Amino acid sequence: DQQVKQNSPSLSVQEGRISILNCDYTNSMFDYFLWYKKYPAEGPTFLISISSIKDKNEDGRFTVFLNKSAKHLSLHIVPSQPGDSAVYFCAARLNTDKLIFGTGTRLQVFP
Amino acid sequence: GAGVSQSPSNKVTEKGKDVELRCDPISGHTALYWYRQSLGQGLEFLIYFQGNSAPDKSGLPSDRFSAERTGGSVSTLTIQRTQQEDSAVYLCASSLAPPGSADTQYFGPGTRLTVL
């Protein structure tokens, strides 16, 4: 049973436009959500996070939105850059330090 | 400072053989995690070490999998009698986090295991 779902395996966006990556979850007890970015042959790197008590967190070009009633999380990247091309993983935490990851969305930003 | 390192970067083995994967966490990080990513799947939690506490082994898929962490630092993940379905990228992560915090986990580059 996949508790964290990223239903879009891939996304292609033109440079300068907004990239929106989506994530849905099933467990209302998750208390923290994170986005990780992964380049080929490298481990995931932390990008941005949000506590379940907030609905928005912004860091430069990256903004994460949380809609608890819909159990939906999204990552907005604006403006998108070619260097943003990577696989993005959504992750959720359940009262421990163990993270449950989604299957990832491959973002390609083209010139 | 150095990040999380893992060795080997690639491992090809024959079905039925045992393998050991090594993780060197960031110095001073008390928490260490193992995950694996199978083809087309997300990161699957395997095991979690926090300080001197008993590890959380709830993610280990079978008793062929075991892990230890010596001296609160280096960790070894052992897979006995490997099967083809064990083929995956095995990722290690560490963090400073005490339990219940939301500190970032820092990942190593992973070990790609291929079982023929």
PDB file of C-alpha atoms in Angstrom:
ATOM      1  CA  ASP A   1       0.000   0.000   0.000  1.00  0.00           C
ATOM      2  CA  GLN A   2       1.646   3.168  -1.230  1.00  0.00           C
ATOM      3  CA  GLN A   3       1.144   5.832   1.438  1.00  0.00           C
ATOM      4  CA  VAL A   4       2.896   8.537  -0.554  1.00  0.00           C
ATOM      5  CA  LYS A   5       2.073   8.761  -4.243  1.00  0.00           C
ATOM      6  CA  GLN A   6       3.569  10.705  -7.079  1.00  0.00           C
ATOM      7  CA  ASN A   7       1.269   9.915  -9.948  1.00  0.00           C
ATOM      8  CA  SER A   8       3.248  11.684 -12.649  1.00  0.00           C
ATOM      9  CA  PRO A   9       6.408   9.748 -13.470  1.00  0.00           C
ATOM     10  CA  SER A  10       7.701  12.563 -15.647  1.00  0.00           C
ATOM     11  CA  LEU A  11       7.237  16.243 -16.404  1.00  0.00           C
ATOM     12  CA  SER A  12       8.701  18.388 -19.148  1.00  0.00           C
ATOM     13  CA  VAL A  13       8.826  22.177 -18.780  1.00  0.00           C
ATOM     14  CA  GLN A  14      10.356  24.978 -20.774  1.00  0.00           C
ATOM     15  CA  GLU A  15      13.115  27.027 -19.162  1.00  0.00           C
ATOM     16  CA  GLY A  16      11.731  30.084 -17.403  1.00  0.00           C
ATOM     17  CA  ARG A  17       8.294  28.570 -16.872  1.00  0.00           C
ATOM     18  CA  ILE A  18       6.847  27.172 -13.673  1.00  0.00           C
ATOM     19  CA  SER A  19       7.307  23.515 -12.767  1.00  0.00           C
ATOM     20  CA  ILE A  20       4.655  22.001 -10.519  1.00  0.00           C
ATOM     21  CA  LEU A  21       5.308  18.597  -9.011  1.00  0.00           C
ATOM     22  CA  ASN A  22       2.511  16.902  -7.140  1.00  0.00           C
ATOM     23  CA  CYS A  23       2.324  14.429  -4.315  1.00  0.00           C
ATOM     24  CA  ASP A  24      -0.642  12.784  -2.590  1.00  0.00           C
ATOM     25  CA  TYR A  25      -0.647  10.931   0.698  1.00  0.00           C
ATOM     26  CA  THR A  26      -3.081   8.756   2.549  1.00  0.00           C
ATOM     27  CA  ASN A  27      -2.109   9.006   6.214  1.00  0.00           C
ATOM     28  CA  SER A  28      -3.415  12.094   7.999  1.00  0.00           C
ATOM     29  CA  MET A  29      -0.982  11.465  10.849  1.00  0.00           C
ATOM     30  CA  PHE A  30       2.075  12.464   8.819  1.00  0.00           C
ATOM     31  CA  ASP A  31       3.594  15.451  10.608  1.00  0.00           C
ATOM     32  CA  TYR A  32       6.321  16.575   8.248  1.00  0.00           C
ATOM     33  CA  PHE A  33       6.825  16.558   4.498  1.00  0.00           C
ATOM     34  CA  LEU A  34      10.015  16.919   2.513  1.00  0.00           C
ATOM     35  CA  TRP A  35      11.128  17.145  -1.086  1.00  0.00           C
ATOM     36  CA  TYR A  36      14.387  15.593  -2.209  1.00  0.00           C
ATOM     37  CA  LYS A  37      16.107  16.005  -5.556  1.00  0.00           C
ATOM     38  CA  LYS A  38      18.198  13.280  -7.158  1.00  0.00           C
ATOM     39  CA  TYR A  39      20.665  13.467 -10.017  1.00  0.00           C
ATOM     40  CA  PRO A  40      21.793  10.271 -11.784  1.00  0.00           C
ATOM     41  CA  ALA A  41      24.416   8.278  -9.890  1.00  0.00           C
ATOM     42  CA  GLU A  42      24.065  10.511  -6.823  1.00  0.00           C
ATOM     43  CA  GLY A  43      22.122  10.173  -3.615  1.00  0.00           C
ATOM     44  CA  PRO A  44      19.035  12.312  -3.029  1.00  0.00           C
ATOM     45  CA  THR A  45      19.658  15.779  -1.632  1.00  0.00           C
ATOM     46  CA  PHE A  46      17.271  17.662   0.592  1.00  0.00           C
ATOM     47  CA  LEU A  47      15.475  20.515  -1.122  1.00  0.00           C
ATOM     48  CA  ILE A  48      12.698  21.929   1.037  1.00  0.00           C
ATOM     49  CA  SER A  49      10.320  20.833   3.774  1.00  0.00           C
ATOM     50  CA  ILE A  50       7.079  21.820   5.436  1.00  0.00           C
ATOM     51  CA  SER A  51       5.519  21.062   8.781  1.00  0.00           C
ATOM     52  CA  SER A  52       1.947  19.800   8.842  1.00  0.00           C
ATOM     53  CA  ILE A  53       0.944  22.897  10.803  1.00  0.00           C
ATOM     54  CA  LYS A  54       1.784  25.153   7.870  1.00  0.00           C
ATOM     55  CA  ASP A  55       0.378  25.447   4.379  1.00  0.00           C
ATOM     56  CA  LYS A  56       3.258  27.095   2.570  1.00  0.00           C
ATOM     57  CA  ASN A  57       7.027  27.293   2.768  1.00  0.00           C
ATOM     58  CA  GLU A  58       9.173  29.242   0.365  1.00  0.00           C
ATOM     59  CA  ASP A  59      12.902  29.127  -0.306  1.00  0.00           C
ATOM     60  CA  GLY A  60      14.099  31.122  -3.278  1.00  0.00           C
ATOM     61  CA  ARG A  61      12.703  29.636  -6.456  1.00  0.00           C
ATOM     62  CA  PHE A  62      11.161  26.726  -4.561  1.00  0.00           C
ATOM     63  CA  THR A  63       7.813  26.799  -2.788  1.00  0.00           C
ATOM     64  CA  VAL A  64       6.027  23.889  -1.187  1.00  0.00           C
ATOM     65  CA  PHE A  65       2.277  23.996  -0.634  1.00  0.00           C
ATOM     66  CA  LEU A  66       0.379  21.694   1.693  1.00  0.00           C
ATOM     67  CA  ASN A  67      -3.362  21.089   1.482  1.00  0.00           C
ATOM     68  CA  LYS A  68      -4.166  18.871   4.448  1.00  0.00           C
ATOM     69  CA  SER A  69      -7.851  18.506   3.695  1.00  0.00           C
ATOM     70  CA  ALA A  70      -6.980  17.128   0.275  1.00  0.00           C
ATOM     71  CA  LYS A  71      -3.890  15.275   1.548  1.00  0.00           C
ATOM     72  CA  HIS A  72      -1.983  16.900  -1.248  1.00  0.00           C
ATOM     73  CA  LEU A  73       1.479  18.419  -1.448  1.00  0.00           C
ATOM     74  CA  SER A  74       3.014  20.308  -4.334  1.00  0.00           C
ATOM     75  CA  LEU A  75       6.399  21.748  -5.179  1.00  0.00           C
ATOM     76  CA  HIS A  76       6.574  24.825  -7.367  1.00  0.00           C
ATOM     77  CA  ILE A  77       9.793  25.819  -9.075  1.00  0.00           C
ATOM     78  CA  VAL A  78       9.793  29.213 -10.719  1.00  0.00           C
ATOM     79  CA  PRO A  79      11.491  30.103 -12.921  1.00  0.00           C
ATOM     80  CA  SER A  80      12.596  26.626 -13.959  1.00  0.00           C
ATOM     81  CA  GLN A  81      16.210  26.199 -15.041  1.00  0.00           C
ATOM     82  CA  PRO A  82      17.927  23.407 -16.997  1.00  0.00           C
ATOM     83  CA  GLY A  83      19.923  22.541 -13.871  1.00  0.00           C
ATOM     84  CA  ASP A  84      16.654  21.675 -12.155  1.00  0.00           C
ATOM     85  CA  SER A  85      16.362  18.611 -14.390  1.00  0.00           C
ATOM     86  CA  ALA A  86      16.414  15.679 -11.961  1.00  0.00           C
ATOM     87  CA  VAL A  87      14.144  13.201 -10.222  1.00  0.00           C
ATOM     88  CA  TYR A  88      12.136  14.751  -7.389  1.00  0.00           C
ATOM     89  CA  PHE A  89      10.966  12.638  -4.475  1.00  0.00           C
ATOM     90  CA  CYS A  90       8.251  13.593  -2.062  1.00  0.00           C
ATOM     91  CA  ALA A  91       8.638  12.145   1.452  1.00  0.00           C
ATOM     92  CA  ALA A  92       6.504  12.107   4.574  1.00  0.00           C
ATOM     93  CA  ARG A  93       7.353  11.466   8.206  1.00  0.00           C
ATOM     94  CA  LEU A  94       5.178   9.696  10.748  1.00  0.00           C
ATOM     95  CA  ASN A  95       6.211  10.746  14.260  1.00  0.00           C
ATOM     96  CA  THR A  96       9.603   9.116  13.899  1.00  0.00           C
ATOM     97  CA  ASP A  97      12.634   9.819  11.804  1.00  0.00           C
ATOM     98  CA  LYS A  98      11.644   7.197   9.260  1.00  0.00           C
ATOM     99  CA  LEU A  99      10.639   8.741   5.966  1.00  0.00           C
ATOM    100  CA  ILE A 100       8.192   7.245   3.504  1.00  0.00           C
ATOM    101  CA  PHE A 101       9.047   8.205  -0.041  1.00  0.00           C
ATOM    102  CA  GLY A 102       7.029   8.464  -3.206  1.00  0.00           C
ATOM    103  CA  THR A 103       8.171   6.888  -6.453  1.00  0.00           C
ATOM    104  CA  GLY A 104       9.562  10.125  -7.842  1.00  0.00           C
ATOM    105  CA  THR A 105       8.857  12.441 -10.763  1.00  0.00           C
ATOM    106  CA  ARG A 106      11.478  13.001 -13.426  1.00  0.00           C
ATOM    107  CA  LEU A 107      11.591  16.704 -14.338  1.00  0.00           C
ATOM    108  CA  GLN A 108      13.150  17.800 -17.576  1.00  0.00           C
ATOM    109  CA  VAL A 109      13.640  21.503 -18.190  1.00  0.00           C
ATOM    110  CA  PHE A 110      14.384  22.271 -21.817  1.00  0.00           C
ATOM    111  CA  PRO A 111      15.754  25.525 -23.274  1.00  0.00           C
TER     112      PRO A 111
ATOM    113  CA  GLY B   1      33.660  18.135   5.424  1.00  0.00           C
ATOM    114  CA  ALA B   2      33.079  14.759   3.835  1.00  0.00           C
ATOM    115  CA  GLY B   3      29.556  13.614   3.102  1.00  0.00           C
ATOM    116  CA  VAL B   4      28.098  10.155   3.451  1.00  0.00           C
ATOM    117  CA  SER B   5      30.172   7.607   1.571  1.00  0.00           C
ATOM    118  CA  GLN B   6      29.226   4.129   0.469  1.00  0.00           C
ATOM    119  CA  SER B   7      31.189   1.236  -0.915  1.00  0.00           C
ATOM    120  CA  PRO B   8      31.301  -0.429  -3.291  1.00  0.00           C
ATOM    121  CA  SER B   9      29.591   1.842  -5.797  1.00  0.00           C
ATOM    122  CA  ASN B  10      28.640  -1.174  -7.889  1.00  0.00           C
ATOM    123  CA  LYS B  11      28.363  -4.828  -6.975  1.00  0.00           C
ATOM    124  CA  VAL B  12      27.528  -7.691  -9.285  1.00  0.00           C
ATOM    125  CA  THR B  13      27.007 -11.051  -7.647  1.00  0.00           C
ATOM    126  CA  GLU B  14      25.594 -14.447  -8.416  1.00  0.00           C
ATOM    127  CA  LYS B  15      22.322 -15.635  -6.999  1.00  0.00           C
ATOM    128  CA  GLY B  16      22.836 -17.362  -3.670  1.00  0.00           C
ATOM    129  CA  LYS B  17      25.990 -15.484  -2.694  1.00  0.00           C
ATOM    130  CA  ASP B  18      26.239 -13.178   0.329  1.00  0.00           C
ATOM    131  CA  VAL B  19      27.065  -9.483  -0.068  1.00  0.00           C
ATOM    132  CA  GLU B  20      28.122  -6.736   2.325  1.00  0.00           C
ATOM    133  CA  LEU B  21      27.491  -3.083   1.670  1.00  0.00           C
ATOM    134  CA  ARG B  22      29.253  -0.417   3.664  1.00  0.00           C
ATOM    135  CA  CYS B  23      28.199   3.052   4.759  1.00  0.00           C
ATOM    136  CA  ASP B  24      30.347   5.749   6.353  1.00  0.00           C
ATOM    137  CA  PRO B  25      28.044   8.429   7.744  1.00  0.00           C
ATOM    138  CA  ILE B  26      28.914  12.062   8.292  1.00  0.00           C
ATOM    139  CA  SER B  27      31.069  12.388  11.375  1.00  0.00           C
ATOM    140  CA  GLY B  28      29.003  13.170  14.453  1.00  0.00           C
ATOM    141  CA  HIS B  29      25.686  12.124  12.959  1.00  0.00           C
ATOM    142  CA  THR B  30      23.871   9.935  15.436  1.00  0.00           C
ATOM    143  CA  ALA B  31      21.169   8.636  13.126  1.00  0.00           C
ATOM    144  CA  LEU B  32      21.813   6.284  10.204  1.00  0.00           C
ATOM    145  CA  TYR B  33      19.316   4.875   7.735  1.00  0.00           C
ATOM    146  CA  TRP B  34      19.334   2.315   4.961  1.00  0.00           C
ATOM    147  CA  TYR B  35      16.938   2.534   2.029  1.00  0.00           C
ATOM    148  CA  ARG B  36      16.741   0.760  -1.288  1.00  0.00           C
ATOM    149  CA  GLN B  37      15.386   1.831  -4.614  1.00  0.00           C
ATOM    150  CA  SER B  38      14.288  -0.885  -6.977  1.00  0.00           C
ATOM    151  CA  LEU B  39      13.707  -0.148 -10.647  1.00  0.00           C
ATOM    152  CA  GLY B  40      10.660   2.088 -11.049  1.00  0.00           C
ATOM    153  CA  GLN B  41      10.051   2.271  -7.318  1.00  0.00           C
ATOM    154  CA  GLY B  42      10.480   4.911  -4.661  1.00  0.00           C
ATOM    155  CA  LEU B  43      12.922   4.746  -1.818  1.00  0.00           C
ATOM    156  CA  GLU B  44      11.982   1.900   0.483  1.00  0.00           C
ATOM    157  CA  PHE B  45      12.976   2.183   4.141  1.00  0.00           C
ATOM    158  CA  LEU B  46      14.975  -0.786   5.426  1.00  0.00           C
ATOM    159  CA  ILE B  47      16.501  -0.051   8.834  1.00  0.00           C
ATOM    160  CA  TYR B  48      17.267   2.872  11.152  1.00  0.00           C
ATOM    161  CA  PHE B  49      19.936   3.262  13.835  1.00  0.00           C
ATOM    162  CA  GLN B  50      19.774   6.023  16.427  1.00  0.00           C
ATOM    163  CA  GLY B  51      22.619   6.306  18.890  1.00  0.00           C
ATOM    164  CA  ASN B  52      22.774   3.339  21.247  1.00  0.00           C
ATOM    165  CA  SER B  53      19.100   2.479  20.909  1.00  0.00           C
ATOM    166  CA  ALA B  54      17.912  -0.782  19.411  1.00  0.00           C
ATOM    167  CA  PRO B  55      17.611  -0.358  15.639  1.00  0.00           C
ATOM    168  CA  ASP B  56      14.253  -0.073  13.918  1.00  0.00           C
ATOM    169  CA  LYS B  57      14.322  -3.089  11.611  1.00  0.00           C
ATOM    170  CA  SER B  58      10.724  -2.846  10.527  1.00  0.00           C
ATOM    171  CA  GLY B  59      11.584  -2.301   6.863  1.00  0.00           C
ATOM    172  CA  LEU B  60      13.836  -5.300   6.319  1.00  0.00           C
ATOM    173  CA  PRO B  61      12.104  -7.436   3.677  1.00  0.00           C
ATOM    174  CA  SER B  62      13.282 -10.817   4.944  1.00  0.00           C
ATOM    175  CA  ASP B  63      15.567 -12.490   7.461  1.00  0.00           C
ATOM    176  CA  ARG B  64      18.242 -12.665   4.769  1.00  0.00           C
ATOM    177  CA  PHE B  65      18.801  -8.961   5.410  1.00  0.00           C
ATOM    178  CA  SER B  66      20.695  -7.703   8.444  1.00  0.00           C
ATOM    179  CA  ALA B  67      22.635  -4.616   9.381  1.00  0.00           C
ATOM    180  CA  GLU B  68      24.945  -3.514  12.103  1.00  0.00           C
ATOM    181  CA  ARG B  69      26.499  -0.281  13.149  1.00  0.00           C
ATOM    182  CA  THR B  70      29.825  -0.501  14.911  1.00  0.00           C
ATOM    183  CA  GLY B  71      30.947   2.129  17.389  1.00  0.00           C
ATOM    184  CA  GLY B  72      28.050   4.352  16.455  1.00  0.00           C
ATOM    185  CA  SER B  73      29.634   5.149  13.114  1.00  0.00           C
ATOM    186  CA  VAL B  74      30.192   2.802  10.164  1.00  0.00           C
ATOM    187  CA  SER B  75      27.336   0.539   9.169  1.00  0.00           C
ATOM    188  CA  THR B  76      27.278  -2.661   7.143  1.00  0.00           C
ATOM    189  CA  LEU B  77      24.202  -4.037   5.416  1.00  0.00           C
ATOM    190  CA  THR B  78      24.467  -7.760   4.752  1.00  0.00           C
ATOM    191  CA  ILE B  79      22.288  -9.695   2.360  1.00  0.00           C
ATOM    192  CA  GLN B  80      22.602 -13.455   2.602  1.00  0.00           C
ATOM    193  CA  ARG B  81      21.761 -15.884  -0.200  1.00  0.00           C
ATOM    194  CA  THR B  82      21.006 -13.070  -2.602  1.00  0.00           C
ATOM    195  CA  GLN B  83      18.055 -13.343  -4.956  1.00  0.00           C
ATOM    196  CA  GLN B  84      17.444 -11.555  -8.241  1.00  0.00           C
ATOM    197  CA  GLU B  85      14.722  -9.437  -6.637  1.00  0.00           C
ATOM    198  CA  ASP B  86      17.379  -7.992  -4.320  1.00  0.00           C
ATOM    199  CA  SER B  87      18.814  -6.098  -7.287  1.00  0.00           C
ATOM    200  CA  ALA B  88      18.437  -2.401  -6.473  1.00  0.00           C
ATOM    201  CA  VAL B  89      20.322   0.703  -5.474  1.00  0.00           C
ATOM    202  CA  TYR B  90      20.976   0.627  -1.742  1.00  0.00           C
ATOM    203  CA  LEU B  91      21.169   4.086  -0.196  1.00  0.00           C
ATOM    204  CA  CYS B  92      22.486   5.084   3.172  1.00  0.00           C
ATOM    205  CA  ALA B  93      21.630   8.355   4.899  1.00  0.00           C
ATOM    206  CA  SER B  94      22.643   9.999   8.150  1.00  0.00           C
ATOM    207  CA  SER B  95      21.388  12.894  10.213  1.00  0.00           C
ATOM    208  CA  LEU B  96      22.101  14.739  13.434  1.00  0.00           C
ATOM    209  CA  ALA B  97      18.524  14.286  14.492  1.00  0.00           C
ATOM    210  CA  PRO B  98      17.469  13.185  17.898  1.00  0.00           C
ATOM    211  CA  PRO B  99      14.244  11.201  17.717  1.00  0.00           C
ATOM    212  CA  GLY B 100      11.207  13.271  16.887  1.00  0.00           C
ATOM    213  CA  SER B 101      13.033  16.105  15.197  1.00  0.00           C
ATOM    214  CA  ALA B 102      12.840  16.860  11.528  1.00  0.00           C
ATOM    215  CA  ASP B 103      16.512  17.220  10.762  1.00  0.00           C
ATOM    216  CA  THR B 104      17.598  16.651   7.221  1.00  0.00           C
ATOM    217  CA  GLN B 105      18.845  13.267   6.154  1.00  0.00           C
ATOM    218  CA  TYR B 106      21.982  13.375   4.043  1.00  0.00           C
ATOM    219  CA  PHE B 107      22.300  10.584   1.511  1.00  0.00           C
ATOM    220  CA  GLY B 108      25.285   8.774   0.144  1.00  0.00           C
ATOM    221  CA  PRO B 109      25.642   8.007  -3.581  1.00  0.00           C
ATOM    222  CA  GLY B 110      24.350   4.487  -3.160  1.00  0.00           C
ATOM    223  CA  THR B 111      25.526   1.008  -4.057  1.00  0.00           C
ATOM    224  CA  ARG B 112      24.036  -0.515  -7.178  1.00  0.00           C
ATOM    225  CA  LEU B 113      23.584  -4.223  -6.546  1.00  0.00           C
ATOM    226  CA  THR B 114      22.954  -6.576  -9.440  1.00  0.00           C
ATOM    227  CA  VAL B 115      22.164 -10.203  -8.727  1.00  0.00           C
ATOM    228  CA  LEU B 116      22.582 -12.437 -11.759  1.00  0.00           C
TER     229      LEU B 116
END
